[in-house]
Amino acid sequence: MRHAESACSVLHVDLDAFFVSVERVLNPRLCGRPVVVGGAAATRGVVAAASYEARQYGIHSAMPMAQAMRLCPHLIRVPGQHKMYARASKAVFDLLGGYTPVLEKVSVDEAYLDLRGTEHLFGRAVDAAERMRREVKERLRLDLTVGVSRNRLVSKVASGFAKPHGLFDVRPGQEPRFFAPLPVKVLPGIGPVTQKKLRDFHIDDLGTLATTESWFLQEVFGRYGPIMKRRARGEDATPVCPAWGKPVRKSIGQERTFAEDTHDAVVLRGRLQAMLEETCARLRREGWLARTMSLKVRYADFTTETRDVRLPHPSDHDLEWWQAACALLEKALRRRTLIRLLGVRFSGLQRGFWQGGLFEEERIAQRSRLTVLDRMREKYGAQAVCAGDRLWLYKSP
Amino acid sequence: MKFLIDRLAFRNALQRVEMGIDRKPTNPVYGGILIEATNNSLQLMTNDLDMAVRYRVDFVQVDQPGWAVIPGRELVDIIKDVESDTVTLTLNDKGGVELQAGEDVCDLVTFESSAGRGAEERSESFPLVPALEGDPDVAMDKGDFLVMVNSTRFATSRVQDTRFATEGVLFELADGQATMVGTDGRRLACIHRPTTGGKGGKSRAVLLPKVLDQIYRFGQDEEGDTISIWFLGNLVGFRLGNLESFGRVLTGEYPNYGNVIPAAGKHVVRAHRESFTKKLRLASHLTQDSAAVVRLALSSNNMEVASEHEGRGRASANFEVEYSGDGLKMAFNPAFLLEGLKSAHSEQIELQIDDASRPAKFLLGDDFSYVVMPLSSLV
């Protein structure tokens, strides 16, 4: 773990329209045309990534596919190939790892790098960044945008500013000047609610925020107020933490949008069971135990509710979570509105060991059975053995 | 009622009955202290329906016998803060109590009193407990009993279990031997001690830990070397000197502890308690708070205690033990081991293990076994 200092050494790298770019490498005929990656409109898919050509039509990620098609009738949709994207991402980060071991991957297409100490090998950080962009383009045919500054925050904003396929270098001491004219929403952590509050006080740009009195911000936003002011001046002491420097995973989960909004308890229970089985299998495969489960429900009117439940002991066993999950679903069903999306997420993850009980022969036996079930599913597919509630999902029409 | 009492003697007596005051009483009287003044002695009593405490104070100058139920918490706090050597407590005709300590005077209400009635008339609303009369069901050495409490209390569950009454401590009598067991389902402490008298026979009760805590805290200071115990249906009564404590018996089922104590392990390790504790404590500094794990690796005459905290570092500590078996690796929650070792009675302890996935048995003194379920690796 290294703390950013005065030198310009922290890079934020971002792969432009990553999924689309990979698709274009695989199929060059997609180049120069409006392309999106995502599920089909018929199955209520959403846009996972949009090319810059598509974005000109107002299409953005997380937009329902049907709406995207309406905005651009000649839009080309390709289904996602996530294994391929993971391979491409690994290739890019392996290449960037050759520049510095202090590389913190934040998503499949985004990372922070700390280049301190590499000046003798690659020269100034901005030159190294230019070389990275060239190398990624030549070797992998992918566009990389890089923000260079002396801390993570400014580099992140700089890369957003430089998009697409650009490079932006903020020299030390220039951070306040770079930030001043930018709207407050570019600052990570300022969402719509904070934005609205700031707007109410006529604070629209980072320059104004940086010169607002701390006591005032403290009064309005609490502890986060003065922090927000420091960040608006481009101050950030968060170090770049490579994977070996910190436990990375905080939660594991999945969510599904239904083909049709539903209030059918049987379908919802079946879907919930399927998600629990799959997510718990993933917990077991990766060696995690979870303390908390959250059930996310998005209703047809797009209101979203999340409810949490904790077990007395951490668990990776779907049967142990099942009753608690059903109780949460029952509560969600009390609102007599159709449900559009259901999601399950496990957090409070801990790794490595499982505490059995002295008087829990049944629980220990269940665990052995689970190991056998996992092996069967691995060999014959996830649906080879499943709980009864889930069968409703596969019933013939 | 009117009496004069030494302030320190009164404070000590109140400390002994304090644990029986209900902090959130459904009926105000459960939050009170029943004070009965008779011929040159004073009896204090509290009862929160889970536990009751009765304590007798001798050498009190009783000018007028009587009784009153006085707000407990307030009385305890007042007596802690007054500065005079003696305290005079007087019950007036209107049912109020005047407490005089030197120049200081406090007037307290009473929930019920003998004012306007005869001193021999009993309280109607205060929940009284039976007198401990006749031969006790069991009598045993006070020191032995306190050792039993100290050796098992730490292992009881801190939360209520839906299946078993593991938040309590099991107390069993059979064949002139007393057994005490505490478990939270993941570790279990079991200790036997001989009884010295009483009616004998077989008895069994799951006791609320609160009453044992109270006896452990004050038992040592009470006169006499014997503790007498009465099984009174849904109550168990204990008498040590002037102190009588009563605890409610938990009604839930207690797990069959005999089944989980391994008879004898294939692998036997003898270790010095102090060295083991020090190495464990060292390794436990590098464990995650939410999922603390230490790994024990046994090889010929050596034990390695290792730990790792993702993102912080790892520790490995070796020390000499008596062991001649094959290499063996196990993982435990370090807090379970440290708590057990802290309660050990002997400097040399013995660890018996069958295999890495079965409960491990620690022999921590005469007739004191401590069984801990190891952690299983997920990957």
PDB file of C-alpha atoms in Angstrom, chain A residues 245-360:
ATOM      1  CA  GLY A 245      -2.785  -5.332  -0.275  1.00  0.00           C
ATOM      2  CA  LYS A 246      -6.424  -5.595   0.666  1.00  0.00           C
ATOM      3  CA  PRO A 247      -9.360  -7.944   0.823  1.00  0.00           C
ATOM      4  CA  VAL A 248     -11.257  -7.008  -2.293  1.00  0.00           C
ATOM      5  CA  ARG A 249     -14.612  -8.677  -2.346  1.00  0.00           C
ATOM      6  CA  LYS A 250     -17.331  -7.119  -0.221  1.00  0.00           C
ATOM      7  CA  SER A 251     -20.411  -8.836  -1.565  1.00  0.00           C
ATOM      8  CA  ILE A 252     -21.608 -11.492  -4.006  1.00  0.00           C
ATOM      9  CA  GLY A 253     -25.013 -11.510  -5.615  1.00  0.00           C
ATOM     10  CA  GLN A 254     -27.160 -11.542  -8.694  1.00  0.00           C
ATOM     11  CA  GLU A 255     -30.398 -10.051  -9.919  1.00  0.00           C
ATOM     12  CA  ARG A 256     -32.933 -10.923 -12.599  1.00  0.00           C
ATOM     13  CA  THR A 257     -35.476  -8.864 -14.485  1.00  0.00           C
ATOM     14  CA  PHE A 258     -38.616 -10.842 -15.240  1.00  0.00           C
ATOM     15  CA  ALA A 259     -39.789 -11.207 -18.841  1.00  0.00           C
ATOM     16  CA  GLU A 260     -43.147  -9.939 -17.570  1.00  0.00           C
ATOM     17  CA  ASP A 261     -43.839  -8.074 -14.349  1.00  0.00           C
ATOM     18  CA  THR A 262     -45.370 -10.513 -11.891  1.00  0.00           C
ATOM     19  CA  HIS A 263     -47.001 -10.850  -8.508  1.00  0.00           C
ATOM     20  CA  ASP A 264     -47.222 -14.644  -8.721  1.00  0.00           C
ATOM     21  CA  ALA A 265     -45.756 -15.958  -5.453  1.00  0.00           C
ATOM     22  CA  VAL A 266     -44.909 -19.320  -7.037  1.00  0.00           C
ATOM     23  CA  VAL A 267     -42.833 -17.741  -9.806  1.00  0.00           C
ATOM     24  CA  LEU A 268     -41.172 -15.340  -7.387  1.00  0.00           C
ATOM     25  CA  ARG A 269     -40.333 -18.101  -4.894  1.00  0.00           C
ATOM     26  CA  GLY A 270     -38.969 -20.237  -7.720  1.00  0.00           C
ATOM     27  CA  ARG A 271     -36.777 -17.418  -8.980  1.00  0.00           C
ATOM     28  CA  LEU A 272     -35.629 -16.632  -5.456  1.00  0.00           C
ATOM     29  CA  GLN A 273     -34.761 -20.288  -4.868  1.00  0.00           C
ATOM     30  CA  ALA A 274     -32.820 -20.427  -8.127  1.00  0.00           C
ATOM     31  CA  MET A 275     -30.847 -17.286  -7.274  1.00  0.00           C
ATOM     32  CA  LEU A 276     -30.147 -18.520  -3.745  1.00  0.00           C
ATOM     33  CA  GLU A 277     -28.941 -21.885  -5.021  1.00  0.00           C
ATOM     34  CA  GLU A 278     -26.692 -20.311  -7.625  1.00  0.00           C
ATOM     35  CA  THR A 279     -25.298 -17.582  -5.387  1.00  0.00           C
ATOM     36  CA  CYS A 280     -24.671 -19.944  -2.475  1.00  0.00           C
ATOM     37  CA  ALA A 281     -22.954 -22.370  -4.861  1.00  0.00           C
ATOM     38  CA  ARG A 282     -20.722 -19.480  -5.885  1.00  0.00           C
ATOM     39  CA  LEU A 283     -20.030 -18.637  -2.234  1.00  0.00           C
ATOM     40  CA  ARG A 284     -18.985 -22.245  -1.651  1.00  0.00           C
ATOM     41  CA  ARG A 285     -16.919 -22.438  -4.837  1.00  0.00           C
ATOM     42  CA  GLU A 286     -14.989 -19.323  -3.868  1.00  0.00           C
ATOM     43  CA  GLY A 287     -14.742 -20.293  -0.185  1.00  0.00           C
ATOM     44  CA  TRP A 288     -16.861 -17.518   1.373  1.00  0.00           C
ATOM     45  CA  LEU A 289     -19.334 -17.475   4.248  1.00  0.00           C
ATOM     46  CA  ALA A 290     -21.847 -14.633   4.375  1.00  0.00           C
ATOM     47  CA  ARG A 291     -23.314 -12.910   7.438  1.00  0.00           C
ATOM     48  CA  THR A 292     -25.991 -10.825   5.729  1.00  0.00           C
ATOM     49  CA  MET A 293     -28.371 -11.403   2.847  1.00  0.00           C
ATOM     50  CA  SER A 294     -30.137  -8.553   1.068  1.00  0.00           C
ATOM     51  CA  LEU A 295     -33.213  -9.019  -1.062  1.00  0.00           C
ATOM     52  CA  LYS A 296     -33.700  -6.359  -3.696  1.00  0.00           C
ATOM     53  CA  VAL A 297     -37.132  -5.888  -5.202  1.00  0.00           C
ATOM     54  CA  ARG A 298     -37.883  -3.471  -8.019  1.00  0.00           C
ATOM     55  CA  TYR A 299     -41.554  -2.921  -8.609  1.00  0.00           C
ATOM     56  CA  ALA A 300     -43.228  -2.176 -11.915  1.00  0.00           C
ATOM     57  CA  ASP A 301     -43.360   1.521 -10.970  1.00  0.00           C
ATOM     58  CA  PHE A 302     -39.524   1.409 -10.723  1.00  0.00           C
ATOM     59  CA  THR A 303     -39.436   1.952  -6.971  1.00  0.00           C
ATOM     60  CA  THR A 304     -36.771  -0.246  -5.476  1.00  0.00           C
ATOM     61  CA  GLU A 305     -36.700  -1.701  -1.975  1.00  0.00           C
ATOM     62  CA  THR A 306     -33.862  -3.562  -0.308  1.00  0.00           C
ATOM     63  CA  ARG A 307     -34.280  -5.571   2.873  1.00  0.00           C
ATOM     64  CA  ASP A 308     -31.512  -7.245   4.898  1.00  0.00           C
ATOM     65  CA  VAL A 309     -31.455 -10.288   7.106  1.00  0.00           C
ATOM     66  CA  ARG A 310     -28.699 -11.812   9.245  1.00  0.00           C
ATOM     67  CA  LEU A 311     -28.260 -15.373  10.445  1.00  0.00           C
ATOM     68  CA  PRO A 312     -26.842 -16.104  13.911  1.00  0.00           C
ATOM     69  CA  HIS A 313     -23.792 -17.645  12.254  1.00  0.00           C
ATOM     70  CA  PRO A 314     -22.246 -16.957   8.841  1.00  0.00           C
ATOM     71  CA  SER A 315     -23.403 -19.428   6.221  1.00  0.00           C
ATOM     72  CA  ASP A 316     -23.021 -20.452   2.580  1.00  0.00           C
ATOM     73  CA  HIS A 317     -25.921 -22.894   2.718  1.00  0.00           C
ATOM     74  CA  ASP A 318     -29.002 -22.024   0.628  1.00  0.00           C
ATOM     75  CA  LEU A 319     -31.333 -24.044   2.883  1.00  0.00           C
ATOM     76  CA  GLU A 320     -30.208 -22.054   5.915  1.00  0.00           C
ATOM     77  CA  TRP A 321     -30.954 -18.798   4.103  1.00  0.00           C
ATOM     78  CA  TRP A 322     -34.175 -19.992   2.479  1.00  0.00           C
ATOM     79  CA  GLN A 323     -36.600 -19.294   5.342  1.00  0.00           C
ATOM     80  CA  ALA A 324     -35.160 -15.858   5.989  1.00  0.00           C
ATOM     81  CA  ALA A 325     -35.321 -15.067   2.253  1.00  0.00           C
ATOM     82  CA  CYS A 326     -38.961 -16.210   2.059  1.00  0.00           C
ATOM     83  CA  ALA A 327     -39.857 -13.975   5.005  1.00  0.00           C
ATOM     84  CA  LEU A 328     -38.328 -11.008   3.154  1.00  0.00           C
ATOM     85  CA  LEU A 329     -40.211 -11.907  -0.014  1.00  0.00           C
ATOM     86  CA  GLU A 330     -43.468 -12.116   1.948  1.00  0.00           C
ATOM     87  CA  LYS A 331     -42.919  -8.551   3.127  1.00  0.00           C
ATOM     88  CA  ALA A 332     -42.180  -7.427  -0.435  1.00  0.00           C
ATOM     89  CA  LEU A 333     -45.409  -9.022  -1.648  1.00  0.00           C
ATOM     90  CA  ARG A 334     -47.475  -7.008   0.829  1.00  0.00           C
ATOM     91  CA  ARG A 335     -47.157  -4.067  -1.533  1.00  0.00           C
ATOM     92  CA  ARG A 336     -49.721  -4.964  -4.116  1.00  0.00           C
ATOM     93  CA  THR A 337     -47.661  -3.898  -7.091  1.00  0.00           C
ATOM     94  CA  LEU A 338     -46.221  -6.130  -9.783  1.00  0.00           C
ATOM     95  CA  ILE A 339     -42.548  -6.978  -9.391  1.00  0.00           C
ATOM     96  CA  ARG A 340     -40.126  -6.267 -12.200  1.00  0.00           C
ATOM     97  CA  LEU A 341     -36.812  -7.376 -10.745  1.00  0.00           C
ATOM     98  CA  LEU A 342     -35.602  -9.596  -7.934  1.00  0.00           C
ATOM     99  CA  GLY A 343     -32.035  -9.622  -6.633  1.00  0.00           C
ATOM    100  CA  VAL A 344     -30.124 -11.451  -3.938  1.00  0.00           C
ATOM    101  CA  ARG A 345     -26.854 -10.213  -2.485  1.00  0.00           C
ATOM    102  CA  PHE A 346     -24.669 -11.645   0.256  1.00  0.00           C
ATOM    103  CA  SER A 347     -22.389  -9.370   2.255  1.00  0.00           C
ATOM    104  CA  GLY A 348     -20.336  -9.479   5.427  1.00  0.00           C
ATOM    105  CA  LEU A 349     -18.204 -12.053   3.683  1.00  0.00           C
ATOM    106  CA  GLN A 350     -15.584 -13.981   5.549  1.00  0.00           C
ATOM    107  CA  ARG A 351     -13.210 -16.439   4.129  1.00  0.00           C
ATOM    108  CA  GLY A 352     -11.580 -19.711   4.840  1.00  0.00           C
ATOM    109  CA  PHE A 353     -13.197 -21.604   7.692  1.00  0.00           C
ATOM    110  CA  TRP A 354     -16.536 -22.918   8.839  1.00  0.00           C
ATOM    111  CA  GLN A 355     -17.441 -23.404  12.489  1.00  0.00           C
ATOM    112  CA  GLY A 356     -19.387 -26.603  13.006  1.00  0.00           C
ATOM    113  CA  GLY A 357     -21.363 -27.224  16.184  1.00  0.00           C
ATOM    114  CA  LEU A 358     -21.000 -29.969  18.758  1.00  0.00           C
ATOM    115  CA  PHE A 359     -24.712 -30.801  18.627  1.00  0.00           C
ATOM    116  CA  GLU A 360     -25.321 -30.177  14.953  1.00  0.00           C
TER     117      GLU A 360
END
